Amino acid sequence: MAIANPRSDRRNAPNRSFPHPVYVARPLLPDFENYAASLREVWSSAILTNAGPKARALESELSHYLGVDHTLLFNNGTIALMLACRALRLRGKVIVTPFTFQATPHVLAWLGVEPIFVDIDPDSMTIDPAKIEAAITPDTTGILGVHVYGNPCDVQAIDAIGKRRGLKVVYDAAHAFGTCVNGTPIGQFGDATMYSLHATKLFHTAEGGAVAAKDAETIERMEHYRNFGIVDEFTVKDIGINGKMSELNASLGLCVLPLVEGEKVARRARAQLYNEILGRNVRIRVPEIAPIQDGSFQYYCVRLPQRNRAYDELRKANVFARKYFYPLCSNYDCYKHLHSSTPSNLPIANRVSEEVLCLPFHSGLSMDDVEIIASIVSDAATA
Ligand SMILES: *Cc1c(COP(=O)(O)O)cnc(C)c1O
């Protein structure tokens, strides 16, 4: 979506519209010939799926990149999270944030587990550990936190609650590929961590997911679950499903992974420019920008009372910002009847969801594009 026009032409021009639609995300695409070369190897092996050599190679590269002992690949992040929760024997009720993509509570519901929504911290927008304990009942078996926009949950506090109260801790790190907490990789916390490898995520395999876990038994269960519960030719131990990643997707991942660091550098520069322009407006709250080695740079999200106006003004300019995460999961038809969904139980999440706006954020945006988008948002915030 690079726009060639010089700054002076468009930044302050009355018509700041883009000639092509500008989206929040754009998938990182490797050089096509690289991918074709990898596919040629797949063709000559005639192995297209079933934990083939490309998937195995990507699992080991991801373990290394993510700084975790063990990674398993799946056909998408939702199935990956569902199988991690099942492998950890989550039943009854599980404590979860409402400020997330709907896949997070859906996974619990598909397992017959009731999501218990707990409010978020107003700064990190992740689940508030101080409110978790009060929500624990004898039926509670786990805590499912989300590192929303790549902001790490308070992992120390949540892991400590899990240990103290005998609950499993699972993290949805769909936004947190490569996030570190004071140098410790995010996937080292909790009992399992899920990464989505969907095309809109920083690192992707078009469709895909991964789980990092430590416990050997949990890993073995997930491996069986993703392949119909098959142990060997004549033994089916568990009620599994098809959660396998194909060799075509794994090949794409092997080509995309080397591009991630460069993309992070480009996104960080764009985040800094957004912050510089939007931070001058007192009505806009800009995010803190993590150092390269700690951040995932998945989304760039601002908060402003005039969020809807900013969204509408951007739409007029052909810019498709996203109100992640509005509506809250607890306000969807399928969850609003739950006791924990009552808005008075979730005042901060309800307020934050009215203020958030994710802006286009990828290396395909020129610095001029960033300036134009920022100026539209800033004008809308003060209008
Ligand atoms: C993208 C996303 C998912 C789902 O991942 P898929 O790979 O698309 O199934 C889950 N949780 C969050 C927070 C996400 O953003």
mmCIF file of C-alpha atoms and ligand atoms in Angstrom:
data_model
loop_
_atom_site.group_PDB
_atom_site.id
_atom_site.type_symbol
_atom_site.label_atom_id
_atom_site.label_comp_id
_atom_site.label_asym_id
_atom_site.label_seq_id
_atom_site.Cartn_x
_atom_site.Cartn_y
_atom_site.Cartn_z
ATOM 1 C CA MET A 1 0.000 0.000 0.000
ATOM 2 C CA ALA A 2 2.967 2.323 -0.573
ATOM 3 C CA ILE A 3 1.846 5.756 -1.651
ATOM 4 C CA ALA A 4 4.285 7.628 -3.826
ATOM 5 C CA ASN A 5 2.943 11.164 -3.325
ATOM 6 C CA PRO A 6 5.306 13.512 -1.537
ATOM 7 C CA ARG A 7 4.239 14.486 1.982
ATOM 8 C CA SER A 8 3.472 18.089 1.249
ATOM 9 C CA ASP A 9 0.836 17.042 -1.281
ATOM 10 C CA ARG A 10 -1.395 15.104 1.042
ATOM 11 C CA ARG A 11 -0.700 15.467 4.728
ATOM 12 C CA ASN A 12 -2.618 18.703 5.081
ATOM 13 C CA ALA A 13 -4.654 18.469 1.904
ATOM 14 C CA PRO A 14 -8.433 18.529 2.368
ATOM 15 C CA ASN A 15 -8.704 15.202 0.568
ATOM 16 C CA ARG A 16 -6.504 12.742 2.406
ATOM 17 C CA SER A 17 -8.154 9.694 0.844
ATOM 18 C CA PHE A 18 -6.147 6.662 -0.248
ATOM 19 C CA PRO A 19 -6.566 5.334 -3.798
ATOM 20 C CA HIS A 20 -6.644 1.701 -2.576
ATOM 21 C CA PRO A 21 -8.151 0.278 0.606
ATOM 22 C CA VAL A 22 -5.693 0.310 3.505
ATOM 23 C CA TYR A 23 -6.130 -2.535 5.992
ATOM 24 C CA VAL A 24 -4.842 -3.076 9.527
ATOM 25 C CA ALA A 25 -2.706 -6.042 8.495
ATOM 26 C CA ARG A 26 -0.943 -7.299 5.397
ATOM 27 C CA PRO A 27 0.544 -10.797 5.357
ATOM 28 C CA LEU A 28 4.302 -11.067 5.275
ATOM 29 C CA LEU A 29 5.044 -12.724 1.935
ATOM 30 C CA PRO A 30 8.381 -14.318 1.046
ATOM 31 C CA ASP A 31 9.913 -14.094 -2.383
ATOM 32 C CA PHE A 32 7.733 -16.361 -4.519
ATOM 33 C CA GLU A 33 10.702 -18.254 -5.986
ATOM 34 C CA ASN A 34 11.824 -19.198 -2.461
ATOM 35 C CA TYR A 35 8.452 -20.675 -1.711
ATOM 36 C CA ALA A 36 8.370 -22.422 -5.095
ATOM 37 C CA ALA A 37 11.760 -24.024 -4.367
ATOM 38 C CA SER A 38 10.468 -25.291 -1.029
ATOM 39 C CA LEU A 39 7.330 -26.637 -2.698
ATOM 40 C CA ARG A 40 9.467 -28.481 -5.250
ATOM 41 C CA GLU A 41 10.991 -30.444 -2.368
ATOM 42 C CA VAL A 42 7.501 -31.223 -1.096
ATOM 43 C CA TRP A 43 6.499 -32.411 -4.587
ATOM 44 C CA SER A 44 9.467 -34.717 -4.916
ATOM 45 C CA SER A 45 8.873 -36.204 -1.463
ATOM 46 C CA ALA A 46 5.144 -36.604 -2.239
ATOM 47 C CA ILE A 47 4.494 -36.047 1.478
ATOM 48 C CA LEU A 48 1.789 -33.392 1.792
ATOM 49 C CA THR A 49 0.782 -33.704 5.438
ATOM 50 C CA ASN A 50 0.837 -35.926 8.582
ATOM 51 C CA ALA A 51 3.751 -34.344 10.494
ATOM 52 C CA GLY A 52 6.029 -34.403 7.443
ATOM 53 C CA PRO A 53 9.616 -33.142 7.224
ATOM 54 C CA LYS A 54 8.640 -29.469 6.656
ATOM 55 C CA ALA A 55 6.340 -29.421 9.678
ATOM 56 C CA ARG A 56 8.990 -31.131 11.814
ATOM 57 C CA ALA A 57 11.609 -28.632 10.657
ATOM 58 C CA LEU A 58 9.324 -25.700 11.402
ATOM 59 C CA GLU A 59 8.536 -27.068 14.880
ATOM 60 C CA SER A 60 12.195 -27.155 15.740
ATOM 61 C CA GLU A 61 12.890 -23.695 14.249
ATOM 62 C CA LEU A 62 9.960 -22.262 16.199
ATOM 63 C CA SER A 63 11.100 -23.790 19.484
ATOM 64 C CA HIS A 64 14.426 -22.093 18.914
ATOM 65 C CA TYR A 65 12.959 -18.739 17.844
ATOM 66 C CA LEU A 66 10.374 -18.670 20.644
ATOM 67 C CA GLY A 67 12.842 -19.828 23.292
ATOM 68 C CA VAL A 68 10.711 -22.765 24.454
ATOM 69 C CA ASP A 69 11.457 -26.452 25.031
ATOM 70 C CA HIS A 70 8.805 -27.870 22.763
ATOM 71 C CA THR A 71 6.452 -26.598 20.032
ATOM 72 C CA LEU A 72 3.670 -28.481 18.282
ATOM 73 C CA LEU A 73 2.071 -27.222 15.077
ATOM 74 C CA PHE A 74 -1.654 -27.317 14.266
ATOM 75 C CA ASN A 75 -3.920 -26.370 11.364
ATOM 76 C CA ASN A 76 -5.030 -23.162 13.124
ATOM 77 C CA GLY A 77 -4.710 -21.359 16.438
ATOM 78 C CA THR A 78 -8.261 -22.106 17.567
ATOM 79 C CA ILE A 79 -7.813 -25.890 17.289
ATOM 80 C CA ALA A 80 -4.357 -25.524 18.882
ATOM 81 C CA LEU A 81 -5.850 -23.726 21.905
ATOM 82 C CA MET A 82 -8.727 -26.165 22.152
ATOM 83 C CA LEU A 83 -6.419 -29.185 22.170
ATOM 84 C CA ALA A 84 -4.100 -27.569 24.719
ATOM 85 C CA CYS A 85 -7.073 -26.956 27.042
ATOM 86 C CA ARG A 86 -8.282 -30.526 26.533
ATOM 87 C CA ALA A 87 -4.813 -31.978 27.118
ATOM 88 C CA LEU A 88 -4.666 -30.062 30.418
ATOM 89 C CA ARG A 89 -8.035 -31.554 31.407
ATOM 90 C CA LEU A 90 -9.893 -28.246 31.713
ATOM 91 C CA ARG A 91 -13.476 -28.919 32.757
ATOM 92 C CA GLY A 92 -16.232 -27.170 34.687
ATOM 93 C CA LYS A 93 -15.385 -23.461 34.684
ATOM 94 C CA VAL A 94 -12.377 -21.556 33.415
ATOM 95 C CA ILE A 95 -11.550 -17.926 34.162
ATOM 96 C CA VAL A 96 -11.004 -15.873 31.010
ATOM 97 C CA THR A 97 -10.788 -12.270 29.817
ATOM 98 C CA PRO A 98 -13.723 -10.841 27.831
ATOM 99 C CA PHE A 99 -11.351 -8.464 26.000
ATOM 100 C CA THR A 100 -10.195 -10.822 23.259
ATOM 101 C CA PHE A 101 -11.054 -12.329 19.904
ATOM 102 C CA GLN A 102 -14.099 -14.601 20.129
ATOM 103 C CA ALA A 103 -12.000 -17.722 19.477
ATOM 104 C CA THR A 104 -10.720 -17.580 23.075
ATOM 105 C CA PRO A 105 -14.043 -18.207 24.912
ATOM 106 C CA HIS A 106 -15.360 -20.297 21.977
ATOM 107 C CA VAL A 107 -12.644 -22.873 22.632
ATOM 108 C CA LEU A 108 -13.862 -23.294 26.207
ATOM 109 C CA ALA A 109 -17.488 -23.555 25.103
ATOM 110 C CA TRP A 110 -16.612 -26.221 22.514
ATOM 111 C CA LEU A 111 -15.054 -28.250 25.332
ATOM 112 C CA GLY A 112 -18.237 -27.909 27.382
ATOM 113 C CA VAL A 113 -16.455 -25.565 29.779
ATOM 114 C CA GLU A 114 -18.198 -22.428 31.066
ATOM 115 C CA PRO A 115 -16.177 -19.252 30.528
ATOM 116 C CA ILE A 116 -16.089 -17.099 33.676
ATOM 117 C CA PHE A 117 -15.339 -13.559 32.540
ATOM 118 C CA VAL A 118 -13.119 -11.453 34.775
ATOM 119 C CA ASP A 119 -12.322 -7.758 34.297
ATOM 120 C CA ILE A 120 -9.085 -6.394 32.851
ATOM 121 C CA ASP A 121 -6.331 -4.099 34.031
ATOM 122 C CA PRO A 122 -6.960 -0.584 32.669
ATOM 123 C CA ASP A 123 -3.353 -0.120 31.492
ATOM 124 C CA SER A 124 -2.249 -3.460 30.010
ATOM 125 C CA MET A 125 -5.851 -4.386 29.036
ATOM 126 C CA THR A 126 -5.024 -7.998 30.038
ATOM 127 C CA ILE A 127 -6.917 -9.987 32.704
ATOM 128 C CA ASP A 128 -6.539 -8.427 36.169
ATOM 129 C CA PRO A 129 -4.928 -10.950 38.554
ATOM 130 C CA ALA A 130 -6.355 -9.088 41.558
ATOM 131 C CA LYS A 131 -9.858 -10.025 40.343
ATOM 132 C CA ILE A 132 -9.106 -13.656 39.500
ATOM 133 C CA GLU A 133 -9.103 -15.062 43.030
ATOM 134 C CA ALA A 134 -12.553 -13.745 43.863
ATOM 135 C CA ALA A 135 -13.942 -15.544 40.783
ATOM 136 C CA ILE A 136 -12.558 -18.984 41.721
ATOM 137 C CA THR A 137 -15.182 -21.547 42.798
ATOM 138 C CA PRO A 138 -14.914 -25.306 43.497
ATOM 139 C CA ASP A 139 -15.756 -25.914 39.785
ATOM 140 C CA THR A 140 -12.886 -23.783 38.481
ATOM 141 C CA THR A 141 -10.128 -25.796 36.788
ATOM 142 C CA GLY A 142 -8.058 -23.176 34.997
ATOM 143 C CA ILE A 143 -7.198 -19.641 33.950
ATOM 144 C CA LEU A 144 -6.985 -18.607 30.299
ATOM 145 C CA GLY A 145 -5.169 -15.282 29.850
ATOM 146 C CA VAL A 146 -4.647 -13.402 26.595
ATOM 147 C CA HIS A 147 -1.554 -11.315 25.842
ATOM 148 C CA VAL A 148 -3.723 -8.795 24.037
ATOM 149 C CA TYR A 149 -1.944 -6.724 21.303
ATOM 150 C CA GLY A 150 1.223 -8.504 22.493
ATOM 151 C CA ASN A 151 1.011 -6.844 25.951
ATOM 152 C CA PRO A 152 2.059 -9.610 28.311
ATOM 153 C CA CYS A 153 -0.401 -10.598 31.045
ATOM 154 C CA ASP A 154 0.921 -10.270 34.600
ATOM 155 C CA VAL A 155 2.356 -13.765 34.139
ATOM 156 C CA GLN A 156 4.143 -13.927 37.497
ATOM 157 C CA ALA A 157 0.980 -13.137 39.467
ATOM 158 C CA ILE A 158 -1.255 -15.414 37.357
ATOM 159 C CA ASP A 159 1.160 -18.359 37.454
ATOM 160 C CA ALA A 160 1.404 -17.923 41.240
ATOM 161 C CA ILE A 161 -2.405 -18.010 41.610
ATOM 162 C CA GLY A 162 -2.495 -21.146 39.455
ATOM 163 C CA LYS A 163 0.069 -22.888 41.676
ATOM 164 C CA ARG A 164 -1.520 -21.756 44.930
ATOM 165 C CA ARG A 165 -5.068 -22.720 43.934
ATOM 166 C CA GLY A 166 -4.226 -25.857 41.913
ATOM 167 C CA LEU A 167 -5.436 -24.415 38.584
ATOM 168 C CA LYS A 168 -3.956 -24.959 35.128
ATOM 169 C CA VAL A 169 -2.801 -21.786 33.401
ATOM 170 C CA VAL A 170 -3.082 -21.412 29.625
ATOM 171 C CA TYR A 171 -2.128 -18.332 27.625
ATOM 172 C CA ASP A 172 -3.496 -17.219 24.271
ATOM 173 C CA ALA A 173 -0.421 -15.626 22.711
ATOM 174 C CA ALA A 174 -2.037 -15.158 19.281
ATOM 175 C CA HIS A 175 -0.729 -11.553 19.369
ATOM 176 C CA ALA A 176 2.494 -12.265 21.199
ATOM 177 C CA PHE A 177 4.804 -14.069 18.784
ATOM 178 C CA GLY A 178 8.283 -13.394 20.138
ATOM 179 C CA THR A 179 7.143 -11.299 23.131
ATOM 180 C CA CYS A 180 9.517 -11.458 26.118
ATOM 181 C CA VAL A 181 9.020 -10.363 29.734
ATOM 182 C CA ASN A 182 12.304 -8.901 31.004
ATOM 183 C CA GLY A 183 14.138 -11.172 28.591
ATOM 184 C CA THR A 184 12.120 -14.328 29.388
ATOM 185 C CA PRO A 185 10.196 -15.670 26.367
ATOM 186 C CA ILE A 186 6.438 -15.469 26.907
ATOM 187 C CA GLY A 187 5.973 -19.173 26.068
ATOM 188 C CA GLN A 188 7.867 -20.188 29.205
ATOM 189 C CA PHE A 189 5.006 -19.127 31.469
ATOM 190 C CA GLY A 190 1.918 -21.150 32.333
ATOM 191 C CA ASP A 191 1.221 -24.778 31.445
ATOM 192 C CA ALA A 192 0.700 -24.099 27.731
ATOM 193 C CA THR A 193 0.900 -21.128 25.355
ATOM 194 C CA MET A 194 -0.871 -20.887 22.004
ATOM 195 C CA TYR A 195 0.381 -18.847 19.053
ATOM 196 C CA SER A 196 -1.895 -18.200 16.075
ATOM 197 C CA LEU A 197 -0.142 -18.422 12.718
ATOM 198 C CA HIS A 198 -3.026 -16.913 10.755
ATOM 199 C CA ALA A 199 -2.210 -14.684 7.760
ATOM 200 C CA THR A 200 -3.080 -11.541 9.762
ATOM 201 C CA LYS A 201 -0.530 -12.390 12.460
ATOM 202 C CA LEU A 202 3.103 -11.193 12.471
ATOM 203 C CA PHE A 203 4.486 -14.669 11.744
ATOM 204 C CA HIS A 204 2.129 -16.892 9.786
ATOM 205 C CA THR A 205 1.642 -20.031 7.709
ATOM 206 C CA ALA A 206 -1.530 -18.674 5.972
ATOM 207 C CA GLU A 207 -3.589 -20.773 8.408
ATOM 208 C CA GLY A 208 -1.882 -22.371 11.373
ATOM 209 C CA GLY A 209 -1.299 -22.503 15.085
ATOM 210 C CA ALA A 210 1.344 -23.626 17.547
ATOM 211 C CA VAL A 211 1.447 -24.599 21.195
ATOM 212 C CA ALA A 212 4.482 -24.393 23.466
ATOM 213 C CA ALA A 213 4.397 -26.623 26.532
ATOM 214 C CA LYS A 214 6.853 -28.221 28.945
ATOM 215 C CA ASP A 215 5.149 -31.275 30.386
ATOM 216 C CA ALA A 216 5.902 -34.407 28.316
ATOM 217 C CA GLU A 217 2.524 -36.020 28.997
ATOM 218 C CA THR A 218 0.626 -32.880 27.902
ATOM 219 C CA ILE A 219 2.651 -32.733 24.700
ATOM 220 C CA GLU A 220 2.024 -36.402 23.964
ATOM 221 C CA ARG A 221 -1.724 -35.955 24.461
ATOM 222 C CA MET A 222 -1.812 -32.970 22.101
ATOM 223 C CA GLU A 223 0.127 -34.986 19.511
ATOM 224 C CA HIS A 224 -2.477 -37.757 19.698
ATOM 225 C CA TYR A 225 -5.413 -35.338 19.670
ATOM 226 C CA ARG A 226 -4.282 -33.585 16.519
ATOM 227 C CA ASN A 227 -4.141 -36.941 14.685
ATOM 228 C CA PHE A 228 -7.550 -38.465 15.542
ATOM 229 C CA GLY A 229 -6.243 -39.940 18.806
ATOM 230 C CA ILE A 230 -4.095 -42.429 16.882
ATOM 231 C CA VAL A 231 -1.243 -43.976 18.866
ATOM 232 C CA ASP A 232 -0.266 -46.582 16.280
ATOM 233 C CA GLU A 233 -1.834 -48.500 13.420
ATOM 234 C CA PHE A 234 -4.204 -50.455 15.655
ATOM 235 C CA THR A 235 -4.466 -48.252 18.741
ATOM 236 C CA VAL A 236 -6.715 -45.234 19.212
ATOM 237 C CA LYS A 237 -6.393 -44.001 22.761
ATOM 238 C CA ASP A 238 -8.235 -40.693 22.808
ATOM 239 C CA ILE A 239 -11.141 -38.964 21.055
ATOM 240 C CA GLY A 240 -8.953 -36.905 18.770
ATOM 241 C CA ILE A 241 -9.626 -34.589 15.879
ATOM 242 C CA ASN A 242 -7.814 -33.538 12.700
ATOM 243 C CA GLY A 243 -5.519 -30.709 13.819
ATOM 244 C CA LYS A 244 -2.557 -31.321 11.505
ATOM 245 C CA MET A 245 -0.622 -28.667 9.610
ATOM 246 C CA SER A 246 0.034 -29.468 5.931
ATOM 247 C CA GLU A 247 3.493 -29.419 4.361
ATOM 248 C CA LEU A 248 2.379 -26.544 2.092
ATOM 249 C CA ASN A 249 1.628 -24.376 5.123
ATOM 250 C CA ALA A 250 4.777 -25.464 6.947
ATOM 251 C CA SER A 251 6.893 -24.646 3.862
ATOM 252 C CA LEU A 252 5.402 -21.167 3.798
ATOM 253 C CA GLY A 253 6.270 -20.746 7.483
ATOM 254 C CA LEU A 254 9.884 -21.791 6.881
ATOM 255 C CA CYS A 255 10.119 -19.060 4.191
ATOM 256 C CA VAL A 256 8.361 -16.401 6.306
ATOM 257 C CA LEU A 257 10.274 -16.903 9.568
ATOM 258 C CA PRO A 258 13.530 -15.276 8.349
ATOM 259 C CA LEU A 259 11.516 -12.127 7.446
ATOM 260 C CA VAL A 260 10.088 -11.573 10.928
ATOM 261 C CA GLU A 261 12.965 -9.594 12.424
ATOM 262 C CA GLY A 262 13.045 -7.111 9.548
ATOM 263 C CA GLU A 263 9.285 -6.680 9.742
ATOM 264 C CA LYS A 264 9.530 -5.933 13.468
ATOM 265 C CA VAL A 265 12.124 -3.216 12.821
ATOM 266 C CA ALA A 266 9.896 -1.631 10.147
ATOM 267 C CA ARG A 267 6.820 -1.791 12.381
ATOM 268 C CA ARG A 268 8.671 -0.301 15.330
ATOM 269 C CA ALA A 269 9.626 2.736 13.211
ATOM 270 C CA ARG A 270 5.977 3.148 12.209
ATOM 271 C CA ALA A 271 4.830 2.833 15.833
ATOM 272 C CA GLN A 272 7.296 5.540 16.833
ATOM 273 C CA LEU A 273 6.012 7.898 14.153
ATOM 274 C CA TYR A 274 2.378 7.215 15.118
ATOM 275 C CA ASN A 275 3.266 7.908 18.764
ATOM 276 C CA GLU A 276 5.123 11.089 17.885
ATOM 277 C CA ILE A 277 2.128 12.546 16.013
ATOM 278 C CA LEU A 278 -0.762 11.116 18.050
ATOM 279 C CA GLY A 279 1.005 11.614 21.386
ATOM 280 C CA ARG A 280 0.797 15.386 20.869
ATOM 281 C CA ASN A 281 -2.989 15.165 21.160
ATOM 282 C CA VAL A 282 -4.029 15.051 24.839
ATOM 283 C CA ARG A 283 -7.256 13.224 23.932
ATOM 284 C CA ILE A 284 -5.393 10.259 22.522
ATOM 285 C CA ARG A 285 -3.678 7.636 24.622
ATOM 286 C CA VAL A 286 -0.814 6.059 22.695
ATOM 287 C CA PRO A 287 0.767 2.680 23.524
ATOM 288 C CA GLU A 288 4.174 2.174 25.059
ATOM 289 C CA ILE A 289 6.558 0.837 22.457
ATOM 290 C CA ALA A 290 8.533 -2.237 23.508
ATOM 291 C CA PRO A 291 12.196 -2.687 22.620
ATOM 292 C CA ILE A 292 12.682 -4.842 19.511
ATOM 293 C CA GLN A 293 13.751 -7.931 21.495
ATOM 294 C CA ASP A 294 10.686 -7.791 23.818
ATOM 295 C CA GLY A 295 7.837 -6.829 21.492
ATOM 296 C CA SER A 296 5.660 -8.682 18.998
ATOM 297 C CA PHE A 297 4.532 -5.547 17.114
ATOM 298 C CA GLN A 298 1.316 -7.336 16.191
ATOM 299 C CA TYR A 299 -1.021 -4.364 16.529
ATOM 300 C CA TYR A 300 -0.782 -0.634 17.013
ATOM 301 C CA CYS A 301 -3.728 0.367 19.195
ATOM 302 C CA VAL A 302 -4.708 3.805 20.511
ATOM 303 C CA ARG A 303 -7.457 4.802 22.912
ATOM 304 C CA LEU A 304 -9.621 7.871 22.495
ATOM 305 C CA PRO A 305 -13.125 8.983 23.543
ATOM 306 C CA GLN A 306 -13.867 9.908 19.905
ATOM 307 C CA ARG A 307 -13.057 6.393 18.701
ATOM 308 C CA ASN A 308 -16.178 5.978 16.550
ATOM 309 C CA ARG A 309 -15.630 9.315 14.839
ATOM 310 C CA ALA A 310 -12.003 8.423 14.091
ATOM 311 C CA TYR A 311 -13.114 5.062 12.701
ATOM 312 C CA ASP A 312 -15.728 6.742 10.449
ATOM 313 C CA GLU A 313 -13.327 9.433 9.217
ATOM 314 C CA LEU A 314 -10.747 6.782 8.357
ATOM 315 C CA ARG A 315 -13.393 4.793 6.461
ATOM 316 C CA LYS A 316 -14.117 7.883 4.345
ATOM 317 C CA ALA A 317 -10.412 7.982 3.502
ATOM 318 C CA ASN A 318 -10.427 4.303 2.435
ATOM 319 C CA VAL A 319 -8.653 3.245 5.644
ATOM 320 C CA PHE A 320 -10.135 0.236 7.432
ATOM 321 C CA ALA A 321 -9.112 0.559 11.085
ATOM 322 C CA ARG A 322 -10.500 -2.082 13.472
ATOM 323 C CA LYS A 323 -12.335 -1.751 16.783
ATOM 324 C CA TYR A 324 -10.479 -4.668 18.401
ATOM 325 C CA PHE A 325 -12.088 -5.737 20.744
ATOM 326 C CA TYR A 326 -15.546 -4.237 20.430
ATOM 327 C CA PRO A 327 -18.059 -5.685 21.177
ATOM 328 C CA LEU A 328 -16.658 -7.486 24.196
ATOM 329 C CA CYS A 329 -17.005 -11.273 24.066
ATOM 330 C CA SER A 330 -19.269 -11.088 27.132
ATOM 331 C CA ASN A 331 -21.710 -8.915 25.148
ATOM 332 C CA TYR A 332 -22.117 -11.342 22.239
ATOM 333 C CA ASP A 333 -25.479 -13.148 21.959
ATOM 334 C CA CYS A 334 -23.864 -16.494 22.740
ATOM 335 C CA TYR A 335 -22.337 -15.310 26.043
ATOM 336 C CA LYS A 336 -24.417 -12.409 27.342
ATOM 337 C CA HIS A 337 -26.723 -14.694 29.378
ATOM 338 C CA LEU A 338 -23.813 -15.830 31.596
ATOM 339 C CA HIS A 339 -23.756 -14.497 35.129
ATOM 340 C CA SER A 340 -20.170 -13.251 34.750
ATOM 341 C CA SER A 341 -21.111 -11.325 31.563
ATOM 342 C CA THR A 342 -23.082 -8.707 33.526
ATOM 343 C CA PRO A 343 -21.580 -5.325 32.539
ATOM 344 C CA SER A 344 -21.312 -4.302 36.216
ATOM 345 C CA ASN A 345 -18.896 -7.245 36.665
ATOM 346 C CA LEU A 346 -16.726 -5.926 33.816
ATOM 347 C CA PRO A 347 -16.740 -2.108 34.017
ATOM 348 C CA ILE A 348 -13.173 -1.558 32.804
ATOM 349 C CA ALA A 349 -13.401 -3.958 29.874
ATOM 350 C CA ASN A 350 -16.707 -2.361 28.818
ATOM 351 C CA ARG A 351 -15.196 1.123 28.934
ATOM 352 C CA VAL A 352 -11.930 0.166 27.197
ATOM 353 C CA SER A 353 -13.795 -1.594 24.380
ATOM 354 C CA GLU A 354 -15.537 1.723 23.573
ATOM 355 C CA GLU A 355 -12.187 3.543 23.253
ATOM 356 C CA VAL A 356 -9.834 1.234 21.371
ATOM 357 C CA LEU A 357 -8.862 1.547 17.740
ATOM 358 C CA CYS A 358 -6.256 -0.534 15.935
ATOM 359 C CA LEU A 359 -4.615 1.356 13.100
ATOM 360 C CA PRO A 360 -2.971 -0.029 9.949
ATOM 361 C CA PHE A 361 0.363 -1.443 11.016
ATOM 362 C CA HIS A 362 2.753 -3.204 8.647
ATOM 363 C CA SER A 363 5.850 -2.541 6.559
ATOM 364 C CA GLY A 364 3.763 -1.968 3.414
ATOM 365 C CA LEU A 365 2.735 1.445 4.793
ATOM 366 C CA SER A 366 5.071 4.260 3.894
ATOM 367 C CA MET A 367 5.988 6.800 6.557
ATOM 368 C CA ASP A 368 3.831 9.267 4.610
ATOM 369 C CA ASP A 369 0.884 6.891 4.883
ATOM 370 C CA VAL A 370 1.407 6.749 8.648
ATOM 371 C CA GLU A 371 1.463 10.557 8.850
ATOM 372 C CA ILE A 372 -1.766 10.850 6.892
ATOM 373 C CA ILE A 373 -3.582 8.209 8.955
ATOM 374 C CA ALA A 374 -2.336 9.791 12.184
ATOM 375 C CA SER A 375 -3.484 13.248 11.104
ATOM 376 C CA ILE A 376 -6.993 11.942 10.299
ATOM 377 C CA VAL A 377 -7.225 10.282 13.742
ATOM 378 C CA SER A 378 -5.879 13.341 15.523
ATOM 379 C CA ASP A 379 -8.329 15.675 13.764
ATOM 380 C CA ALA A 380 -11.234 13.354 14.567
ATOM 381 C CA ALA A 381 -10.199 13.239 18.236
ATOM 382 C CA THR A 382 -10.413 17.016 18.568
ATOM 383 C CA ALA A 383 -13.281 17.737 16.176
HETATM 384 C C1 LIG B 1 -6.217 -14.748 15.718
HETATM 385 C C2 LIG B 1 -6.622 -15.066 17.104
HETATM 386 C C3 LIG B 1 -7.044 -16.356 17.495
HETATM 387 C C4 LIG B 1 -7.414 -17.429 16.508
HETATM 388 O O1 LIG B 1 -6.393 -17.886 15.755
HETATM 389 P P1 LIG B 1 -6.673 -18.666 14.390
HETATM 390 O O2 LIG B 1 -5.301 -19.121 14.010
HETATM 391 O O3 LIG B 1 -7.242 -17.687 13.412
HETATM 392 O O4 LIG B 1 -7.599 -19.794 14.663
HETATM 393 C C5 LIG B 1 -7.248 -16.614 18.838
HETATM 394 N N1 LIG B 1 -7.106 -15.658 19.764
HETATM 395 C C6 LIG B 1 -6.755 -14.399 19.446
HETATM 396 C C7 LIG B 1 -6.589 -13.384 20.521
HETATM 397 C C8 LIG B 1 -6.526 -14.058 18.091
HETATM 398 O O5 LIG B 1 -6.215 -12.791 17.756
#
